[in-house]
Coordinates of C-alpha atoms in Angstrom, one line a residue:
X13 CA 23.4 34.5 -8.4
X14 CA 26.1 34.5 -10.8
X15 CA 27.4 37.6 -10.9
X16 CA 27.8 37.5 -7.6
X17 CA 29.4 34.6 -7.7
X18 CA 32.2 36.5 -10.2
X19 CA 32.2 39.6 -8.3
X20 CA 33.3 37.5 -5.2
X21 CA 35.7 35.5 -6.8
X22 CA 37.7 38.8 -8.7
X23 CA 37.6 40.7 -4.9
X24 CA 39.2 37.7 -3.5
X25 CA 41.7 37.2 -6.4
X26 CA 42.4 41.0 -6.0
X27 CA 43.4 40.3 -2.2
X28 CA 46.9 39.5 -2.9
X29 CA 47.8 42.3 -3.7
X30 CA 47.3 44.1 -0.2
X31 CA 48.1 40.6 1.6
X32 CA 51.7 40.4 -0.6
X33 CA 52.2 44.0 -0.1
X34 CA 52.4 43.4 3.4
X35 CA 54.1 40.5 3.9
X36 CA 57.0 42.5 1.8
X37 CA 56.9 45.3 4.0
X38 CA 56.7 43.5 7.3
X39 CA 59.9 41.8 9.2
X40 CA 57.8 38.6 8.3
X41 CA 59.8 38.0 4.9
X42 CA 63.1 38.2 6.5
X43 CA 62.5 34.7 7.8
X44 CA 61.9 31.8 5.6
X45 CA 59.9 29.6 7.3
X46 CA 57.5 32.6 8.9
X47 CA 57.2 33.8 5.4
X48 CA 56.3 30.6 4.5
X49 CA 53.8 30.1 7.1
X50 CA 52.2 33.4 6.0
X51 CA 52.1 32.5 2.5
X52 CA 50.1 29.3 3.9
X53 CA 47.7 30.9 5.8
X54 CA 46.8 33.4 3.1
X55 CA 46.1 29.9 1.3
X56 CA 43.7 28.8 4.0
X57 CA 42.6 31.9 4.1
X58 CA 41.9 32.2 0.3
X59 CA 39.8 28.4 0.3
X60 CA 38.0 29.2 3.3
X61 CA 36.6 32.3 2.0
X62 CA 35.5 30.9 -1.6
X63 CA 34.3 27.7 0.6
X64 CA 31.9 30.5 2.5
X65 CA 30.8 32.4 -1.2
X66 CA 30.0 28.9 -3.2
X67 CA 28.3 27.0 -0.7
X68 CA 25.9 30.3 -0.2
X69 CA 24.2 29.3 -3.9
X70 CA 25.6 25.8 -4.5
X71 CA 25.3 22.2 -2.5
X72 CA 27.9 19.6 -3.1
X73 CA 30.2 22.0 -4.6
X74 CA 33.5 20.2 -6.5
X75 CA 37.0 20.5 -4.9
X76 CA 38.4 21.6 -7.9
X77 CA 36.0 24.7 -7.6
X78 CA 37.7 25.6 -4.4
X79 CA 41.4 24.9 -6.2
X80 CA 40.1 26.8 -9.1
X81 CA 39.5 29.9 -6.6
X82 CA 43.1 29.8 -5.1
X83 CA 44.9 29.5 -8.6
X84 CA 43.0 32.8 -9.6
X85 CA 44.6 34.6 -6.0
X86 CA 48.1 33.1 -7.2
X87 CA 47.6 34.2 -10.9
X88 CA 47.3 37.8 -10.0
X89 CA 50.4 37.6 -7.6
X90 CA 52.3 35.8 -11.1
X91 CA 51.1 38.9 -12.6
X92 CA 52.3 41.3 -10.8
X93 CA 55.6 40.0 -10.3
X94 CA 56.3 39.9 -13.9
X95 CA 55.3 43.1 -14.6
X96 CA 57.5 44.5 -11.7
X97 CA 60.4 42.9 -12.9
X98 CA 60.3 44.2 -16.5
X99 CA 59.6 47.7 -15.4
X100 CA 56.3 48.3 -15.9
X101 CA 54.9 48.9 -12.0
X102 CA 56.8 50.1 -9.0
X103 CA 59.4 47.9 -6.5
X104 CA 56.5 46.5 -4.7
X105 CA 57.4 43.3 -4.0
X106 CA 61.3 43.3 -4.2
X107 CA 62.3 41.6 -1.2
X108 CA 60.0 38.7 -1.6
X109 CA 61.0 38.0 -5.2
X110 CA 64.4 38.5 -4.0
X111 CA 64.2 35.8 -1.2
X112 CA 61.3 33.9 -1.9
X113 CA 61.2 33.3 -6.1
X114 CA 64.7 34.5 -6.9
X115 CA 64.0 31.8 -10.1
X116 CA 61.1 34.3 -11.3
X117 CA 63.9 37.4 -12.2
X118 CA 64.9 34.8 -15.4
X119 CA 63.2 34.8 -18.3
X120 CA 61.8 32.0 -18.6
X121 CA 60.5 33.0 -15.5
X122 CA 58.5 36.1 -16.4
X123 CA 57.4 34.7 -19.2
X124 CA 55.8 31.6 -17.3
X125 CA 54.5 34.2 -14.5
X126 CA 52.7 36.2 -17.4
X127 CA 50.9 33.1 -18.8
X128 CA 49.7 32.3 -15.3
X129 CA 48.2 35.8 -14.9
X130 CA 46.7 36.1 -18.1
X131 CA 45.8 32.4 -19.0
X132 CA 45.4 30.4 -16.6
X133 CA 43.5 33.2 -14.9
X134 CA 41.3 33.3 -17.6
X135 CA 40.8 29.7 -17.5
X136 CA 40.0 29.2 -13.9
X137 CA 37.3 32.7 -14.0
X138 CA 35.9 30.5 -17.7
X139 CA 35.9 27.6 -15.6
X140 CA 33.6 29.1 -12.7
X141 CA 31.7 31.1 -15.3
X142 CA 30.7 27.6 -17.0
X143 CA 30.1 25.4 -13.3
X144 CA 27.7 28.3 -12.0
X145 CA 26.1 28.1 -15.5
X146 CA 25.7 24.0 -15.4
X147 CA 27.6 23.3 -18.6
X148 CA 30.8 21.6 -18.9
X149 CA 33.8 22.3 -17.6
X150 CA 35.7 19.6 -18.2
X151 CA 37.6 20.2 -21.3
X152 CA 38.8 23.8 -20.1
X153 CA 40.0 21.9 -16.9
X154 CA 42.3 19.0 -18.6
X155 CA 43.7 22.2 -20.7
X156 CA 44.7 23.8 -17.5
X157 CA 45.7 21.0 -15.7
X158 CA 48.2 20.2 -18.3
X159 CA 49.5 23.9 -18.6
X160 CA 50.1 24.2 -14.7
X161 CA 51.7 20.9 -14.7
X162 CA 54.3 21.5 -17.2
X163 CA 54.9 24.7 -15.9
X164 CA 55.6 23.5 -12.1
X165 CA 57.8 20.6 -13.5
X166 CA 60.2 22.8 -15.1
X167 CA 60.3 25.8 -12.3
X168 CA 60.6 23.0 -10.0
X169 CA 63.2 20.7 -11.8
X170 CA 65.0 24.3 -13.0
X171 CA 65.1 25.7 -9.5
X172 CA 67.2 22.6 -8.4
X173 CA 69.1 21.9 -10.7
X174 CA 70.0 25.5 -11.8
X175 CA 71.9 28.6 -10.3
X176 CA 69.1 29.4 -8.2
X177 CA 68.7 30.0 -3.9
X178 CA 66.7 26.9 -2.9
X179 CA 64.9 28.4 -0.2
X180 CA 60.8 27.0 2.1
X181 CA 59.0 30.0 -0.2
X182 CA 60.4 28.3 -3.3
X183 CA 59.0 25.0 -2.3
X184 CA 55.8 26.3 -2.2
X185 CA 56.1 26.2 -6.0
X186 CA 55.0 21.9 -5.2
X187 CA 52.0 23.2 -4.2
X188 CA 51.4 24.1 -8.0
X189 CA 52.4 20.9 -9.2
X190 CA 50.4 18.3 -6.3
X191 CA 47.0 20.3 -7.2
X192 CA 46.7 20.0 -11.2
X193 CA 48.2 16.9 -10.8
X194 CA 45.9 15.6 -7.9
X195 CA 43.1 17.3 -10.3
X196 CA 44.3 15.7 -13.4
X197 CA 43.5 11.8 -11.6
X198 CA 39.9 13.9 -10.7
X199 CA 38.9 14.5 -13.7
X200 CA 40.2 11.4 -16.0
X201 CA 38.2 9.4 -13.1
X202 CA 35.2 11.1 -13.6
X203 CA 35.0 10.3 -17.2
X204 CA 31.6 9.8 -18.9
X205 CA 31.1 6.8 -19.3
X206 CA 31.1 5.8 -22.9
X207 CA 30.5 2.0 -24.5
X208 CA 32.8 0.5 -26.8
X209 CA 32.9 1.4 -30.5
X210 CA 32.3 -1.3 -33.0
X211 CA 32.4 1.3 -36.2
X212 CA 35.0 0.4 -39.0
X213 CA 37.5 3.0 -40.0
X214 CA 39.5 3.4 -43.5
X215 CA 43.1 3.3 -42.9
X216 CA 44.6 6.4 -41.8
X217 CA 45.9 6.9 -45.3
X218 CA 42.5 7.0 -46.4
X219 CA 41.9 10.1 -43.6
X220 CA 43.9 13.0 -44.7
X221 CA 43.7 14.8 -41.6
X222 CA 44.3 12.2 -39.1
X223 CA 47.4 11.1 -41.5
X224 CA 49.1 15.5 -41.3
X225 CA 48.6 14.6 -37.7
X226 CA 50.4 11.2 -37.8
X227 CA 53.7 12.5 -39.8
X228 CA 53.3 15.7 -37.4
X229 CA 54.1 13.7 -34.4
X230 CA 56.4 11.5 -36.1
X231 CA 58.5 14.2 -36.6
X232 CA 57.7 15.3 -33.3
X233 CA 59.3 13.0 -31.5
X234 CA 61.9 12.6 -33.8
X235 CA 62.5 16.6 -32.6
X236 CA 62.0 16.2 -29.7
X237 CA 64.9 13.5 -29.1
X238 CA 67.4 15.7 -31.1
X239 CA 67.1 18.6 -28.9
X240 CA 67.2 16.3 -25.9
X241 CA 70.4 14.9 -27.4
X242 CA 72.1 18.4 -28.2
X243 CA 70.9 19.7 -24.6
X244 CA 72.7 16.9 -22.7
X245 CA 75.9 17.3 -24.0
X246 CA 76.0 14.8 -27.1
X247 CA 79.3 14.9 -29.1
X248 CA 77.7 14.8 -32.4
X249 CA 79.0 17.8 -34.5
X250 CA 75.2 18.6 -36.1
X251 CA 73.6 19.1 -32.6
X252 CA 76.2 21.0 -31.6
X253 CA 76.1 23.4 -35.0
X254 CA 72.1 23.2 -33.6
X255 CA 72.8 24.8 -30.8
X256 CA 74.8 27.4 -31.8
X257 CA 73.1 28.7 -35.1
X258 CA 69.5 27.3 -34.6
X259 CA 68.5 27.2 -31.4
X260 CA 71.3 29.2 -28.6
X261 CA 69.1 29.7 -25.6
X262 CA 69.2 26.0 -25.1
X263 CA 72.3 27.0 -23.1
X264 CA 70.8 29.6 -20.6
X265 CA 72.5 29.2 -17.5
X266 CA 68.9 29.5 -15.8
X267 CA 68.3 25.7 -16.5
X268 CA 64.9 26.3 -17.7
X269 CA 65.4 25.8 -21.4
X270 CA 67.5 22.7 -20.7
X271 CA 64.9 21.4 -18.4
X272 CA 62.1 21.9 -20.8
X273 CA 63.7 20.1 -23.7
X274 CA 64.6 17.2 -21.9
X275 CA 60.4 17.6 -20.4
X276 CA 59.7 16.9 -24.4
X277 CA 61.8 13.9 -24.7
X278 CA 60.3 11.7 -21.7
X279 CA 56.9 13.0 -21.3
X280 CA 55.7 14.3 -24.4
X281 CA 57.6 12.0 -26.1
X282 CA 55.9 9.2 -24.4
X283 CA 52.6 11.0 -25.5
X284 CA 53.0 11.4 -29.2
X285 CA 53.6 7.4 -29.2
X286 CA 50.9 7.2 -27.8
X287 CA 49.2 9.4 -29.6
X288 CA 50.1 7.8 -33.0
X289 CA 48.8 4.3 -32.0
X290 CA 45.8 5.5 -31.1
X291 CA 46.0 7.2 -34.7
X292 CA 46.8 4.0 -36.1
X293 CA 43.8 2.4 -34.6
X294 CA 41.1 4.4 -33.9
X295 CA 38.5 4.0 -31.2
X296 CA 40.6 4.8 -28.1
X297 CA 38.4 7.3 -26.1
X298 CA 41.1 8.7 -24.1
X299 CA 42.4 10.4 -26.5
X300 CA 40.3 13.1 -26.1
X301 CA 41.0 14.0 -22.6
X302 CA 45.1 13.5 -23.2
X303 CA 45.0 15.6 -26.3
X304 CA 43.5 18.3 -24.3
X305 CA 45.8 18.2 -21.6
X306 CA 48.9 18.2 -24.2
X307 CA 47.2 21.0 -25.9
X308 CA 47.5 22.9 -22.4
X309 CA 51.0 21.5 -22.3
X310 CA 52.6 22.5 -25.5
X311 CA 51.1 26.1 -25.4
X312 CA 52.7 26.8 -21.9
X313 CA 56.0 25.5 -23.1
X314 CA 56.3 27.1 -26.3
X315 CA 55.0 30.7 -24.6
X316 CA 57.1 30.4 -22.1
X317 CA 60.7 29.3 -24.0
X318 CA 59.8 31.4 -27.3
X319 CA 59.3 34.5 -24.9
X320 CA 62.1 33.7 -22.4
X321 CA 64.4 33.3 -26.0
X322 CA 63.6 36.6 -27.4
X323 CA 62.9 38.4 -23.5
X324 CA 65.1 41.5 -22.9
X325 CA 66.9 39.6 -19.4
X326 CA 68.3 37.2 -22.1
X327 CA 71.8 38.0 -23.1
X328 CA 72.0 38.6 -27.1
X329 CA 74.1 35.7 -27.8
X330 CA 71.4 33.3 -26.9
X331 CA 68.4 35.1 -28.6
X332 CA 67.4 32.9 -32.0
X333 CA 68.4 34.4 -35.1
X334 CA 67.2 37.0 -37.1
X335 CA 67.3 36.1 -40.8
X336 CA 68.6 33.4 -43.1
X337 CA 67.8 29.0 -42.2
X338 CA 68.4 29.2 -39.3
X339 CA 65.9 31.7 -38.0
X340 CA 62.9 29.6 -40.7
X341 CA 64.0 26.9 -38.4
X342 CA 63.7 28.1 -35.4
X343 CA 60.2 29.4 -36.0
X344 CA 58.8 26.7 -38.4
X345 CA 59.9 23.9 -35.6
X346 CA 58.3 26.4 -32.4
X347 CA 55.9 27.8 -33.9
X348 CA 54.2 24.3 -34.9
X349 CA 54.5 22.8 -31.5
X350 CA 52.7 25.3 -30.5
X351 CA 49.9 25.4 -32.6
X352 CA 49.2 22.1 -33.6
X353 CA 48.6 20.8 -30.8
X354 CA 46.0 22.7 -29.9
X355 CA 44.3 21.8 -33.7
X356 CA 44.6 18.1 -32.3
X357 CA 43.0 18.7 -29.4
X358 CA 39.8 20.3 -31.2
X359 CA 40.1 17.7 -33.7
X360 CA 39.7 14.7 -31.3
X361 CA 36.6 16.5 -30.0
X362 CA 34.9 16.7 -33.4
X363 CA 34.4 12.8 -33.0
X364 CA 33.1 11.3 -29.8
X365 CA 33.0 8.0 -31.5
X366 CA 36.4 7.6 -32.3
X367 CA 38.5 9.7 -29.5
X368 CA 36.3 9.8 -26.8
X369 CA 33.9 12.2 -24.8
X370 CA 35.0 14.7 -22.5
X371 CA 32.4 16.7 -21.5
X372 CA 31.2 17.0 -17.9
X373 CA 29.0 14.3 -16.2
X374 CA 27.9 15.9 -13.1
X375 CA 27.1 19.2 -12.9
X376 CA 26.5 21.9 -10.2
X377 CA 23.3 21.9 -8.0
X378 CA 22.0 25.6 -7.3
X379 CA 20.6 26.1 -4.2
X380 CA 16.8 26.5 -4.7
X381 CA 15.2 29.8 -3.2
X382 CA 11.5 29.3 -2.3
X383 CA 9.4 32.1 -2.0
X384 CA 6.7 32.5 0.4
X385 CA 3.2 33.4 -0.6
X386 CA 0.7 35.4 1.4
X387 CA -2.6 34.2 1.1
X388 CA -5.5 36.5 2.0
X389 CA -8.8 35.3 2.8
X390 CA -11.6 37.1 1.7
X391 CA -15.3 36.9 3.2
X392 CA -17.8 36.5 1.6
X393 CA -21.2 38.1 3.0
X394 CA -24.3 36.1 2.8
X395 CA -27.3 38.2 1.5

């Protein structure tokens, strides 16, 4: 049953390809809104079809399954475009990236469309692998949510705000945002229920760990409002030497960068105050599912604006330095946001008790097979 299941999913992930390859060929892409139309109806066509393959071994199958299935399709189409625009496959689909996702010949977005068809592809096939198995899928799904989120909000918020052709196929990019979001609400509603703790904890200066994590954020924020600042045009003669020695790509004319930062000061931001309350007193059980979706979060940013930064599309004034301060800044600052967060997040799941649970509640219901016997009387013979 299961690796049928996975063999299904990867032959309808691999259908984009042929369905992509003729859209670009066809007189279809030369019109928006017909394009846009096909693009849909591949969509249907996609969640119908894994609809058809899960409810053959499952009943009462979960939505997100079926979103899950259509984020694999896309995430081989993000694949493929990035590795058509930096050379490494044939001009197969050139007139739809030219038209449809003009945004995607950047930098910052190759990099993005090459963490969506490596990770979150791997996320969403882990994520099936554990539902068919009956174990929990929960965590993997908050990190995914959170990655796909971020990464919609700043190709959405670039995209308008940037040098960019705003055309219907570029909207379609919302449809990346409204599902991880709508699946985000899913999944912190179906949270295990867990009673209040009553435990006493030292103070956080008493707990090494949690303390590193305390001053981490701290300074965090503290970052995260200083790049913000030096983005947005502040006069302030340090942010601007910041910009220009530290941290150049900041000023990509593709928006992205810009967009990102200013992502950090309101919304992760908001989280690591969060975060350090709940640090301050512990015994908040959402912050196991929120560090999980920042973890998700903070890797997709950093990939995606350390790779754009140092990416071949990105002129060599705006690539981070090589040698001296300024390039130990620039990595010791990136390279931190990027993996602590995901240390946090494993952290918080070491102790139920004081962050939370997160694991799945309801799991999936197999479809049970009964086999028919054949019974064979046998007569006896009286003597």
């Amino acid at each position: 049953m299961s690796k049928a299941v996975i063999i299904g999913m990867l032959l309808i992930s691999l259908t984009s390809l042929p369905m992509l390859y003729f859209l670009n060929q066809s007189k279809i892409v030369k019109n928006e809104l017909h394009a846009t139309g096909a693009i849909l109806v591949c969509f249907g066509a996609v969640v119908i079809a894994s609809i058809v393959l899960f409810n053959r071994f499952f009943k009462s199958v979960e939505p997100f399954i079926y979103a899950t299935s259509l984020l694999c399709w896309t995430s081989v189409c993000s694949l493929c475009f990035a590795l058509q625009v930096d050379g490494y496959i044939g001009s197969i689909f050139t007139t739809f990236l030219a038209k449809g996702e003009p945004y995607l010949n950047t930098a910052h977005g190759v990099m993005s469309s090459y963490w969506d068809g490596t990770v979150h592809l791997a996320l969403c096939l882990a994520i099936i692998v554990q539902y068919i198995r009956r174990e929990s899928h929960r965590e993997l799904s908050l990190i995914l949510c959170g990655s796909m989120v971020n990464s919609a909000v700043v190709l959405i918020y670039g995209t308008l705000c940037g040098p960019h052709n705003v055309s219907w196929l570029s909207l379609l990019r919302l449809v990346f945002l409204i599902l991880p979001v709508n699946a985000t609400v899913y999944h912190l509603h179906k949270k295990p229920i867990q009673a209040r703790t009553f435990l006493q904890f030292p103070s956080i200066w008493k707990r090494p760990v949690d303390s590193t994590f305390y001053l981490f954020f701290k300074m965090a924020l503290a970052v995260a409002i200083f790049r913000s600042l030096a983005v947005l045009g502040a006069d302030v003669s340090c942010m601007k030497d910041y910009l220009k020695t530290v941290e150049p790509y900041l000023k990509d004319p593709s928006m992205f960068p810009k967009i990102q930062m200013i992502h950090y000061d309101f919304v992760f931001g908001s989280f690591y105050v969060f975060v350090m309350y709940g640090l301050l007193f512990p015994g908040q059980h959402w912050m196991s599912d929120w560090s999980l979706i920042h973890a998700g979060a903070a890797a997709q940013a950093q990939f995606s604006y350390i790779g754009g930064a140092l990416h071949h599309l990105t002129s060599k004034s705006m690539r981070p330095p090589q040698s001296g301060q300024a390039a130990v800044l620039f990595w010791s600052i990136n390279t931190l946001l990027f993996i602590v967060p995901i240390l946090f997040a494993f952290w918080c799941q070491r102790d139920p008790e004081k962050n939370g649970r997160s694991y799945t509640a309801t799991l999936s219901q197999p479809i049970e097979r009964r086999t028919v016997r054949r019974v064979t009387k046998i007569e006896y013979k009286s003597e």
